[in-house]
Amino acid sequence: MNLKNKMLRITTVVAVVFSFIACEDDFETIGSDVLGGPGFNADLYDDAEINAFTYSPGAVQTNNLQLNLLGVYKDPLFGTQEASILSSVAMTAVNPDFGTQPVLDSVVMAIPYFSKEVTEDEETRFELDSIYGNGPIKLSVIESKFYLNSFDPETDFQKTQKYYSDMEPQVLANLGTVLYENESFLPSANAVTEYVPGIDGETDTLNLGPALRVHLKKDFFQSKILDKGGSADLLNFNSFRDYFRGVYIKADEAGNNGSMMLLNLLNTNAGITLYYKTRVADTQDVDDDGDEEELIEVRRSFKLGFGNSRVNIFDQDTPDFNDDENLFLKGGEGSLAVIDLFAGPDADGDGVSDELEHLRENNWLINEANLIFHVNRNYMTGLAEPERVYLYDINNNVMLADYVLDAQGQENNPASTSNNAHLAPLTRNENGEGLSYKVRITRHVNNVLNNDSTNVRLGLVVSQNINLVSMSAIRPQEGREATAIPVASLITPLGTVLYGPDAEDEEKRLKLNIYYTEPKN
């Protein structure tokens, strides 16, 4: 292909180009009208120069995550990752009335797992989703005395506060009572039956899906909550937030394996529920003795929800991979790939490579453009692999134009499928081993070649839920290659190794494939 080849600007061709761009047609649709038609050539350009390298960002902002990781994940290639959660606690009702002489029966903390019902032989059971590993962990729940600000006091409370994944030393220095401890905790797929006291005094039975469900220390909540009924500490949300600052749900290693769970602490069934007995006036004359002022014993419950301030805290190995032929991607506080397309020499020093200048002169009609990332099975044999990768604009910390052209899914549902055209799921062989990821960037490449868009640097991360498109800040540091990373990458412990553009195996090198149409000379 002669990069210096120029074609005449033909009015009809220009009209076709812009009409198809405006319609956002797929490759196949465009091809039915143009490819193979009289007066046109269809061809493939796959000689684009690409630079790509692995970058480990270090500490990342984790107090803006919709979902949170909890547990220990052991990866023989990437090392061990521990994920704990610091969360504020919020009352579901202010200035609660606990009656006379309330006494706790039990305190239960529950966080539902992602799961699905499966029916076999007329029996229904649950299968857990987004659980990585099958070994036990040490799980602790501890009172936190660290106050989580919503706004940054260093900016005179004008900007939201950022908390980073490496803040565990600060948290450990501000812990209180241990509320729960289990040296060998394992997630369970068993359904949960909950008996909830109703307003009428009767007990309601709730059949719920599997959940992380543990009993917390009663004495603590008796004095911290029930005995404080009517006090200023429980008068409103702000006073309570300062009074009971939160809980630290801490995960530690408990053996050679481990388990990592993806959780939604804002699920309606998540929280800390206090079940208690109390004495209230018999205003309904339940015992039919005509005395509506006597005190009778009833069962009640009061729920504390997890607050909007939550921080995922990571303790994560960061191996130094000295391998320029491959790209090492890891979730959490892991690593990403930084990619430059059309990265050849720039003879005139104008910031645009010679290759890109020549391609822009061709005025091609871009039918499809994609990047194929081949998995290096020499590294990944026997390892769990992420189902998706996510490509974004590192310069501006936003999704690519191709993302918004595809169907979107549900933010807080890792099983929700979307963007199968732009960010296709991992292609696997008959043994379930990953082969490649295909990322279609037709609109992005068309904008760069034909619409004078800036040829921005791209970032590639792993993801189990590409519906999360918000960004998390990377802690400022000298010489950093990126200022933010997609939230989608922070909520998975998985990693993968992909062949880069300089791989020795030419068939598996990272390439940009541009399928285009141009008029015949």
Coordinates of N, CA and C in Angstrom, one line a residue, residues 194-408:
E194 N -35.4 -15.3 56.7 CA -35.3 -14.2 57.7 C -36.7 -14.0 58.3
Y195 N -36.7 -14.0 59.7 CA -38.0 -13.8 60.4 C -38.0 -12.4 60.9
V196 N -38.9 -11.6 60.4 CA -38.9 -10.1 60.7 C -40.2 -9.8 61.5
P197 N -40.0 -9.2 62.7 CA -41.2 -8.7 63.5 C -42.0 -7.7 62.7
G198 N -43.3 -8.0 62.6 CA -44.2 -7.0 61.9 C -44.7 -6.0 62.9
I199 N -45.3 -4.9 62.3 CA -45.9 -3.9 63.1 C -47.0 -4.4 64.0
D200 N -47.7 -5.4 63.6 CA -48.9 -5.9 64.3 C -48.4 -6.9 65.4
G201 N -47.1 -7.1 65.5 CA -46.6 -8.0 66.5 C -46.4 -9.4 66.0
E202 N -47.0 -9.7 64.8 CA -46.8 -11.0 64.2 C -45.4 -11.0 63.5
T203 N -44.9 -12.3 63.3 CA -43.6 -12.4 62.6 C -43.8 -12.7 61.2
D204 N -43.1 -11.9 60.3 CA -43.2 -12.2 58.9 C -41.9 -13.0 58.5
T205 N -42.2 -13.9 57.5 CA -41.1 -14.8 57.0 C -40.7 -14.3 55.7
L206 N -39.4 -14.0 55.5 CA -38.9 -13.6 54.2 C -37.9 -14.6 53.7
N207 N -38.1 -15.0 52.4 CA -37.2 -16.0 51.8 C -36.3 -15.2 50.8
L208 N -35.1 -15.1 51.1 CA -34.1 -14.3 50.4 C -33.0 -15.1 49.7
G209 N -32.4 -14.5 48.8 CA -31.3 -15.2 48.1 C -30.0 -15.3 49.0
P210 N -29.0 -15.9 48.5 CA -27.8 -16.1 49.3 C -27.2 -14.7 49.7
A211 N -26.6 -14.6 50.8 CA -26.0 -13.4 51.3 C -24.8 -13.7 52.3
L212 N -23.9 -12.7 52.3 CA -23.0 -12.7 53.4 C -23.7 -12.3 54.7
R213 N -23.9 -13.2 55.6 CA -24.8 -12.9 56.7 C -24.1 -13.4 58.0
V214 N -23.8 -12.4 58.9 CA -23.1 -12.8 60.1 C -23.7 -12.0 61.3
H215 N -23.5 -12.6 62.5 CA -24.1 -12.0 63.7 C -23.0 -11.2 64.4
L216 N -23.4 -9.9 64.7 CA -22.4 -9.0 65.3 C -22.6 -9.0 66.8
K217 N -21.7 -8.4 67.5 CA -21.7 -8.4 69.0 C -22.9 -7.6 69.5
K218 N -23.7 -8.2 70.4 CA -24.9 -7.6 70.9 C -24.6 -6.5 71.9
D219 N -23.7 -6.7 72.8 CA -23.4 -5.7 73.8 C -23.1 -4.4 73.2
F220 N -22.3 -4.4 72.2 CA -21.9 -3.1 71.5 C -23.1 -2.4 71.1
F221 N -24.0 -3.0 70.3 CA -25.2 -2.3 69.8 C -26.2 -2.0 70.8
Q222 N -26.3 -2.8 71.9 CA -27.2 -2.4 73.0 C -26.8 -1.1 73.5
S223 N -25.6 -0.9 73.8 CA -25.1 0.4 74.4 C -25.0 1.5 73.4
K224 N -24.6 1.1 72.2 CA -24.3 2.1 71.1 C -25.6 2.7 70.5
I225 N -26.6 1.8 70.4 CA -27.9 2.2 69.7 C -29.1 2.2 70.6
L226 N -29.5 1.0 71.1 CA -30.7 1.0 71.9 C -30.7 1.8 73.1
D227 N -29.6 1.8 73.9 CA -29.6 2.6 75.1 C -29.5 4.1 74.8
K228 N -29.3 4.5 73.5 CA -29.2 5.9 73.2 C -30.5 6.5 72.6
G229 N -31.6 5.7 72.6 CA -32.8 6.2 72.1 C -33.3 7.5 72.8
G230 N -33.7 8.4 71.9 CA -34.1 9.8 72.4 C -32.9 10.7 72.7
S231 N -31.7 10.3 72.5 CA -30.5 11.2 72.7 C -30.2 12.0 71.5
A232 N -29.4 13.0 71.6 CA -29.0 13.9 70.5 C -28.1 13.1 69.5
D233 N -27.5 12.0 69.9 CA -26.7 11.2 69.0 C -27.5 10.6 67.9
L234 N -28.8 10.3 68.2 CA -29.6 9.7 67.2 C -30.7 10.6 66.6
L235 N -30.5 11.9 66.9 CA -31.6 12.9 66.6 C -31.7 13.1 65.1
N236 N -30.6 13.1 64.4 CA -30.6 13.4 62.9 C -29.5 12.6 62.3
F237 N -29.5 12.6 60.9 CA -28.5 11.9 60.2 C -27.0 12.4 60.4
N238 N -26.9 13.7 60.5 CA -25.5 14.2 60.6 C -24.9 13.9 62.0
S239 N -25.7 14.1 63.1 CA -25.2 13.8 64.4 C -24.9 12.3 64.5
F240 N -25.7 11.4 63.9 CA -25.4 10.0 64.0 C -24.2 9.6 63.2
R241 N -24.0 10.3 62.1 CA -22.8 10.0 61.3 C -21.5 10.3 62.1
D242 N -21.5 11.3 62.9 CA -20.3 11.7 63.6 C -20.2 10.7 64.9
Y243 N -21.4 10.3 65.4 CA -21.4 9.5 66.6 C -21.0 8.0 66.3
F244 N -21.5 7.4 65.2 CA -21.2 6.1 64.8 C -20.6 6.2 63.4
R245 N -19.2 6.2 63.3 CA -18.6 6.7 62.1 C -18.5 5.6 61.0
G246 N -18.7 4.3 61.4 CA -18.7 3.3 60.4 C -18.2 2.0 60.9
V247 N -18.0 1.1 59.9 CA -17.5 -0.3 60.2 C -16.4 -0.6 59.1
Y248 N -15.4 -1.3 59.6 CA -14.4 -1.8 58.7 C -14.6 -3.3 58.5
I249 N -14.9 -3.7 57.3 CA -15.1 -5.1 56.9 C -13.8 -5.6 56.3
K250 N -13.0 -6.3 57.1 CA -11.6 -6.6 56.8 C -11.4 -8.1 56.4
A251 N -10.7 -8.3 55.3 CA -10.4 -9.6 54.8 C -8.9 -9.9 54.9
D252 N -8.5 -11.0 55.4 CA -7.1 -11.4 55.5 C -6.9 -12.9 55.0
E253 N -5.7 -13.2 54.7 CA -5.4 -14.6 54.2 C -5.7 -15.6 55.3
A254 N -6.2 -16.8 54.9 CA -6.5 -17.8 55.9 C -5.9 -19.2 55.4
G255 N -5.1 -19.2 54.4 CA -4.6 -20.4 53.9 C -4.0 -20.2 52.5
N256 N -3.8 -21.3 51.8 CA -3.1 -21.2 50.5 C -4.1 -20.7 49.4
N257 N -5.4 -20.7 49.6 CA -6.3 -20.2 48.6 C -7.0 -19.0 49.2
G258 N -8.2 -18.7 48.7 CA -8.9 -17.6 49.2 C -10.2 -17.4 48.3
S259 N -11.0 -16.4 48.7 CA -12.2 -16.1 48.0 C -12.3 -14.6 47.9
M260 N -12.7 -14.1 46.7 CA -13.0 -12.7 46.6 C -14.4 -12.5 46.1
M261 N -15.2 -11.6 46.8 CA -16.6 -11.4 46.5 C -16.8 -10.0 45.9
L262 N -17.6 -9.9 44.9 CA -18.1 -8.6 44.4 C -19.5 -8.3 45.1
L263 N -19.6 -7.2 45.8 CA -20.8 -6.9 46.6 C -21.4 -5.5 46.3
N264 N -22.7 -5.4 46.5 CA -23.4 -4.2 46.3 C -23.9 -3.8 47.7
L265 N -23.2 -2.9 48.4 CA -23.6 -2.6 49.8 C -24.8 -1.7 49.8
L266 N -25.2 -1.2 48.7 CA -26.4 -0.3 48.6 C -27.7 -1.1 48.2
N267 N -27.5 -2.4 48.1 CA -28.7 -3.3 47.9 C -29.7 -3.1 49.0
T268 N -31.0 -3.1 48.6 CA -32.0 -2.8 49.6 C -32.0 -3.8 50.7
N269 N -31.5 -5.0 50.5 CA -31.5 -6.0 51.6 C -30.1 -6.0 52.3
A270 N -29.3 -5.0 52.0 CA -28.0 -5.0 52.7 C -28.1 -4.0 53.9
G271 N -27.3 -4.3 55.0 CA -27.3 -3.5 56.1 C -27.1 -4.3 57.4
I272 N -27.3 -3.6 58.5 CA -27.2 -4.1 59.9 C -28.5 -4.0 60.6
T273 N -29.1 -5.1 60.9 CA -30.5 -5.1 61.5 C -30.4 -5.5 62.9
L274 N -31.0 -4.7 63.8 CA -31.1 -5.0 65.2 C -32.4 -5.6 65.6
Y275 N -32.5 -6.8 66.1 CA -33.7 -7.5 66.5 C -33.8 -7.4 68.0
Y276 N -34.9 -6.8 68.5 CA -35.0 -6.6 70.0 C -36.4 -6.8 70.5
K277 N -36.4 -7.0 71.9 CA -37.7 -7.0 72.6 C -37.8 -5.7 73.3
T278 N -39.0 -5.2 73.4 CA -39.3 -3.9 74.2 C -40.7 -4.0 74.7
R279 N -41.0 -3.0 75.5 CA -42.3 -2.8 76.1 C -42.9 -1.5 75.6
V280 N -44.2 -1.7 75.1 CA -44.9 -0.5 74.6 C -46.3 -0.5 75.1
A281 N -46.9 0.6 75.1 CA -48.3 0.8 75.6 C -49.2 -0.1 74.7
D282 N -50.2 -0.8 75.4 CA -51.1 -1.6 74.7 C -52.3 -0.8 74.2
T283 N -52.0 0.1 73.2 CA -53.1 1.0 72.7 C -54.1 0.2 71.9
Q284 N -53.8 -1.0 71.4 CA -54.8 -1.7 70.7 C -55.6 -2.7 71.6
D285 N -55.3 -2.7 72.9 CA -55.9 -3.6 73.9 C -55.8 -5.0 73.4
V286 N -54.6 -5.5 73.1 CA -54.4 -6.8 72.5 C -54.9 -7.9 73.4
D287 N -54.8 -7.7 74.8 CA -55.3 -8.8 75.7 C -56.7 -8.6 76.1
D288 N -57.4 -7.7 75.5 CA -58.9 -7.5 75.8 C -59.2 -7.3 77.2
D289 N -58.3 -6.6 78.0 CA -58.6 -6.3 79.4 C -59.1 -4.9 79.6
G290 N -59.2 -4.2 78.6 CA -59.7 -2.8 78.7 C -58.7 -1.8 79.1
D291 N -57.5 -2.2 79.3 CA -56.4 -1.3 79.8 C -55.5 -1.0 78.6
E292 N -55.6 0.2 78.0 CA -54.8 0.6 76.9 C -53.5 1.3 77.2
E293 N -53.3 1.4 78.5 CA -52.0 2.1 79.0 C -51.0 1.2 79.5
E294 N -51.4 -0.1 79.8 CA -50.4 -1.0 80.4 C -49.3 -1.3 79.3
L295 N -48.1 -1.7 79.8 CA -47.0 -2.0 78.9 C -47.0 -3.5 78.6
I296 N -46.9 -3.8 77.3 CA -46.8 -5.2 76.9 C -45.5 -5.4 76.1
E297 N -45.0 -6.7 76.1 CA -43.8 -7.0 75.4 C -44.0 -7.3 74.0
V298 N -43.2 -6.7 73.1 CA -43.3 -6.9 71.7 C -41.9 -7.1 71.1
R299 N -41.9 -7.6 69.9 CA -40.6 -7.8 69.2 C -40.6 -6.7 68.1
R300 N -39.4 -6.1 68.0 CA -39.2 -5.1 67.0 C -37.8 -5.2 66.3
S301 N -37.6 -4.5 65.2 CA -36.3 -4.5 64.5 C -36.0 -3.1 64.1
F302 N -34.8 -2.8 64.0 CA -34.3 -1.4 63.5 C -33.1 -1.7 62.6
K303 N -33.1 -1.0 61.5 CA -32.1 -1.3 60.5 C -31.2 -0.1 60.3
L304 N -29.9 -0.4 60.2 CA -28.9 0.6 59.9 C -28.4 0.2 58.5
G305 N -28.4 1.2 57.6 CA -27.9 0.9 56.2 C -26.4 1.3 56.1
F306 N -25.8 0.8 55.1 CA -24.4 1.2 54.8 C -24.6 2.6 54.1
G307 N -23.7 3.5 54.5 CA -23.8 4.9 54.0 C -23.2 5.0 52.6
N308 N -23.4 6.3 52.1 CA -22.9 6.5 50.7 C -21.3 6.7 50.7
S309 N -20.7 6.8 51.8 CA -19.2 6.9 51.9 C -18.7 5.5 52.1
R310 N -18.0 5.0 51.1 CA -17.4 3.7 51.2 C -16.0 3.7 50.5
V311 N -15.1 3.0 51.1 CA -13.7 3.0 50.4 C -13.3 1.5 50.3
N312 N -12.9 1.1 49.1 CA -12.3 -0.2 48.9 C -10.8 0.0 49.2
I313 N -10.3 -0.8 50.1 CA -8.9 -0.8 50.5 C -8.2 -2.0 50.0
F314 N -7.1 -1.8 49.2 CA -6.4 -3.0 48.6 C -5.0 -3.1 49.2
D315 N -4.7 -4.3 49.4 CA -3.3 -4.7 49.7 C -2.9 -5.7 48.6
Q316 N -2.1 -5.2 47.6 CA -2.0 -6.0 46.3 C -0.6 -6.1 45.9
D317 N -0.1 -7.3 45.5 CA 1.2 -7.4 44.9 C 1.2 -6.7 43.6
T318 N 2.4 -6.2 43.2 CA 2.6 -5.5 41.9 C 3.9 -6.0 41.3
P319 N 3.8 -7.2 40.7 CA 5.0 -7.7 40.1 C 5.5 -6.8 39.0
D320 N 6.9 -6.9 38.8 CA 7.5 -6.1 37.8 C 7.8 -7.0 36.6
F321 N 7.0 -6.9 35.6 CA 7.1 -7.8 34.4 C 8.1 -7.1 33.4
N322 N 9.2 -7.7 33.3 CA 10.2 -7.1 32.4 C 10.1 -7.8 31.0
D323 N 9.0 -7.5 30.3 CA 8.7 -8.2 29.1 C 8.0 -7.2 28.1
D324 N 8.7 -6.7 27.1 CA 8.2 -5.7 26.2 C 7.3 -6.3 25.1
E325 N 7.3 -7.6 25.0 CA 6.5 -8.2 23.9 C 5.0 -8.4 24.3
N326 N 4.7 -8.3 25.6 CA 3.4 -8.5 26.1 C 2.8 -7.4 26.9
L327 N 1.5 -7.4 27.0 CA 0.8 -6.4 27.8 C 0.1 -7.1 29.0
F328 N 0.5 -6.7 30.2 CA 0.0 -7.3 31.4 C -1.1 -6.4 32.1
L329 N -2.4 -7.0 32.0 CA -3.5 -6.2 32.6 C -4.0 -6.9 33.8
K330 N -4.3 -6.1 34.9 CA -4.7 -6.7 36.1 C -5.7 -5.7 36.8
G331 N -6.8 -6.3 37.3 CA -7.8 -5.5 37.9 C -7.4 -5.0 39.3
G332 N -8.3 -4.2 39.9 CA -8.0 -3.6 41.2 C -6.9 -2.6 41.1
E333 N -6.0 -2.5 42.1 CA -4.9 -1.6 42.1 C -3.8 -2.3 41.3
G334 N -4.1 -2.6 40.0 CA -3.2 -3.4 39.2 C -2.5 -2.7 38.1
S335 N -2.8 -3.0 36.8 CA -2.1 -2.5 35.7 C -3.0 -2.4 34.5
L336 N -2.6 -1.5 33.6 CA -3.3 -1.3 32.3 C -2.3 -1.2 31.2
A337 N -2.8 -1.2 30.0 CA -2.0 -1.0 28.8 C -2.2 0.4 28.2
V338 N -1.1 1.1 27.9 CA -1.2 2.4 27.2 C -0.9 2.2 25.8
I339 N -1.8 2.7 24.9 CA -1.7 2.4 23.4 C -1.7 3.7 22.6
D340 N -0.7 3.8 21.7 CA -0.7 4.9 20.7 C -0.8 4.3 19.3
L341 N -1.9 4.7 18.7 CA -2.1 4.3 17.3 C -1.5 5.3 16.3
F342 N -1.1 4.8 15.1 CA -0.4 5.7 14.1 C 0.8 6.4 14.8
A343 N 1.7 5.6 15.3 CA 2.7 6.1 16.2 C 4.1 6.2 15.5
G344 N 4.1 6.3 14.2 CA 5.4 6.4 13.5 C 6.0 7.7 13.6
P345 N 7.1 7.9 12.8 CA 7.9 9.2 12.8 C 7.0 10.4 12.5
D346 N 7.5 11.5 13.0 CA 6.8 12.8 12.7 C 7.9 13.8 12.1
A347 N 8.1 13.7 10.8 CA 9.2 14.4 10.1 C 9.1 15.9 10.3
D348 N 7.9 16.4 10.2 CA 7.8 17.9 10.3 C 7.5 18.4 11.7
G349 N 7.5 17.5 12.6 CA 7.4 17.9 14.0 C 6.1 18.6 14.4
D350 N 5.0 18.4 13.7 CA 3.7 19.0 14.0 C 2.8 18.3 15.0
G351 N 3.4 17.2 15.5 CA 2.6 16.4 16.4 C 1.7 15.4 15.8
V352 N 1.7 15.2 14.5 CA 0.9 14.2 13.8 C 1.9 13.4 13.0
S353 N 1.9 12.1 13.2 CA 2.8 11.2 12.5 C 2.7 11.3 11.0
D354 N 3.8 11.0 10.3 CA 3.7 11.0 8.8 C 2.7 10.0 8.3
E355 N 2.6 8.8 9.0 CA 1.6 7.8 8.6 C 0.2 8.4 8.6
L356 N -0.1 9.0 9.7 CA -1.5 9.5 9.9 C -1.8 10.6 8.9
E357 N -0.8 11.5 8.6 CA -1.0 12.5 7.6 C -1.3 11.9 6.2
H358 N -0.6 10.8 5.8 CA -0.8 10.2 4.5 C -2.2 9.5 4.5
L359 N -2.6 8.9 5.6 CA -3.9 8.2 5.6 C -5.0 9.2 5.5
R360 N -4.9 10.3 6.1 CA -5.9 11.4 6.0 C -6.1 11.9 4.6
E361 N -5.0 11.8 3.8 CA -5.1 12.3 2.4 C -6.0 11.4 1.6
N362 N -6.1 10.1 2.0 CA -6.8 9.1 1.2 C -8.3 9.3 1.2
N363 N -8.8 9.9 2.3 CA -10.3 10.1 2.4 C -11.1 8.8 2.2
W364 N -10.6 7.8 2.9 CA -11.3 6.5 2.8 C -12.7 6.5 3.5
L365 N -13.5 5.7 2.9 CA -14.8 5.4 3.6 C -14.5 4.2 4.5
I366 N -14.5 4.5 5.8 CA -14.2 3.4 6.8 C -15.4 2.5 7.1
N367 N -15.3 1.3 6.6 CA -16.4 0.3 6.9 C -16.3 -0.3 8.2
E368 N -15.1 -0.6 8.7 CA -14.9 -1.2 10.0 C -13.5 -1.1 10.4
A369 N -13.3 -0.8 11.7 CA -11.9 -0.8 12.2 C -11.9 -1.5 13.6
N370 N -10.9 -2.4 13.8 CA -10.9 -3.1 15.1 C -9.5 -3.4 15.5
L371 N -9.3 -3.6 16.8 CA -8.1 -4.1 17.4 C -8.3 -5.5 17.8
I372 N -7.4 -6.4 17.5 CA -7.5 -7.8 18.0 C -6.4 -8.0 19.0
F373 N -6.8 -8.3 20.2 CA -5.8 -8.6 21.3 C -5.8 -10.1 21.5
H374 N -4.7 -10.8 21.2 CA -4.5 -12.2 21.4 C -4.0 -12.5 22.8
V375 N -4.6 -13.5 23.4 CA -4.2 -13.9 24.7 C -2.9 -14.8 24.6
N376 N -2.0 -14.5 25.5 CA -0.7 -15.3 25.5 C -1.0 -16.5 26.5
R377 N -1.3 -17.6 25.9 CA -1.6 -18.8 26.7 C -0.4 -19.3 27.4
N378 N 0.8 -18.9 27.0 CA 2.0 -19.4 27.8 C 2.0 -18.9 29.2
Y379 N 1.3 -17.7 29.4 CA 1.2 -17.1 30.7 C -0.1 -17.6 31.4
M380 N -1.2 -17.7 30.6 CA -2.6 -17.8 31.2 C -3.1 -19.2 31.4
T381 N -2.3 -20.2 31.0 CA -2.8 -21.6 31.2 C -3.2 -21.9 32.6
G382 N -4.5 -22.3 32.7 CA -5.0 -22.7 34.1 C -5.5 -21.6 34.9
L383 N -5.5 -20.3 34.4 CA -5.9 -19.2 35.2 C -7.3 -18.7 34.8
A384 N -8.0 -18.2 35.8 CA -9.3 -17.5 35.5 C -9.0 -16.3 34.6
E385 N -9.9 -16.0 33.7 CA -9.7 -14.9 32.7 C -10.9 -13.9 32.7
P386 N -10.6 -12.6 32.6 CA -11.7 -11.6 32.6 C -12.5 -11.8 31.3
E387 N -13.8 -11.6 31.4 CA -14.7 -11.8 30.2 C -14.6 -10.6 29.3
R388 N -14.2 -9.5 29.7 CA -14.1 -8.3 28.9 C -12.9 -7.5 29.1
V389 N -12.6 -6.7 28.1 CA -11.6 -5.6 28.2 C -12.3 -4.3 27.9
Y390 N -11.8 -3.2 28.4 CA -12.5 -1.9 28.2 C -11.4 -0.9 27.6
L391 N -11.7 -0.3 26.5 CA -10.8 0.6 25.9 C -11.3 2.1 26.1
Y392 N -10.5 3.0 26.5 CA -10.9 4.3 26.7 C -9.9 5.4 26.3
D393 N -10.3 6.6 26.2 CA -9.5 7.8 25.9 C -8.8 8.2 27.1
I394 N -7.5 7.9 27.2 CA -6.7 8.3 28.4 C -6.5 9.8 28.5
N395 N -6.4 10.5 27.3 CA -6.2 12.0 27.3 C -7.3 12.7 28.1
N396 N -8.5 12.3 27.8 CA -9.7 13.0 28.3 C -10.5 12.1 29.4
N397 N -10.0 10.9 29.6 CA -10.7 10.0 30.6 C -12.2 9.8 30.3
V398 N -12.5 9.5 29.1 CA -13.8 9.2 28.7 C -13.9 8.0 27.8
M399 N -15.1 7.4 27.6 CA -15.3 6.3 26.7 C -15.1 6.8 25.3
L400 N -14.9 5.8 24.4 CA -14.8 6.1 23.0 C -16.1 6.3 22.3
A401 N -16.1 7.0 21.2 CA -17.4 7.2 20.5 C -18.2 5.9 20.2
D402 N -17.4 4.9 19.9 CA -18.1 3.6 19.6 C -18.9 3.0 20.7
Y403 N -18.6 3.4 21.9 CA -19.3 2.8 23.1 C -20.8 3.3 23.1
V404 N -21.0 4.5 22.8 CA -22.4 5.1 22.9 C -23.2 4.6 21.8
L405 N -22.6 4.0 20.7 CA -23.4 3.5 19.6 C -24.0 2.1 19.9
D406 N -23.5 1.5 21.0 CA -23.9 0.1 21.3 C -24.9 0.1 22.4
A407 N -25.6 -1.1 22.6 CA -26.6 -1.2 23.6 C -25.9 -1.2 25.0
Q408 N -26.5 -0.5 25.9 CA -26.0 -0.4 27.3 C -26.8 -1.4 28.2

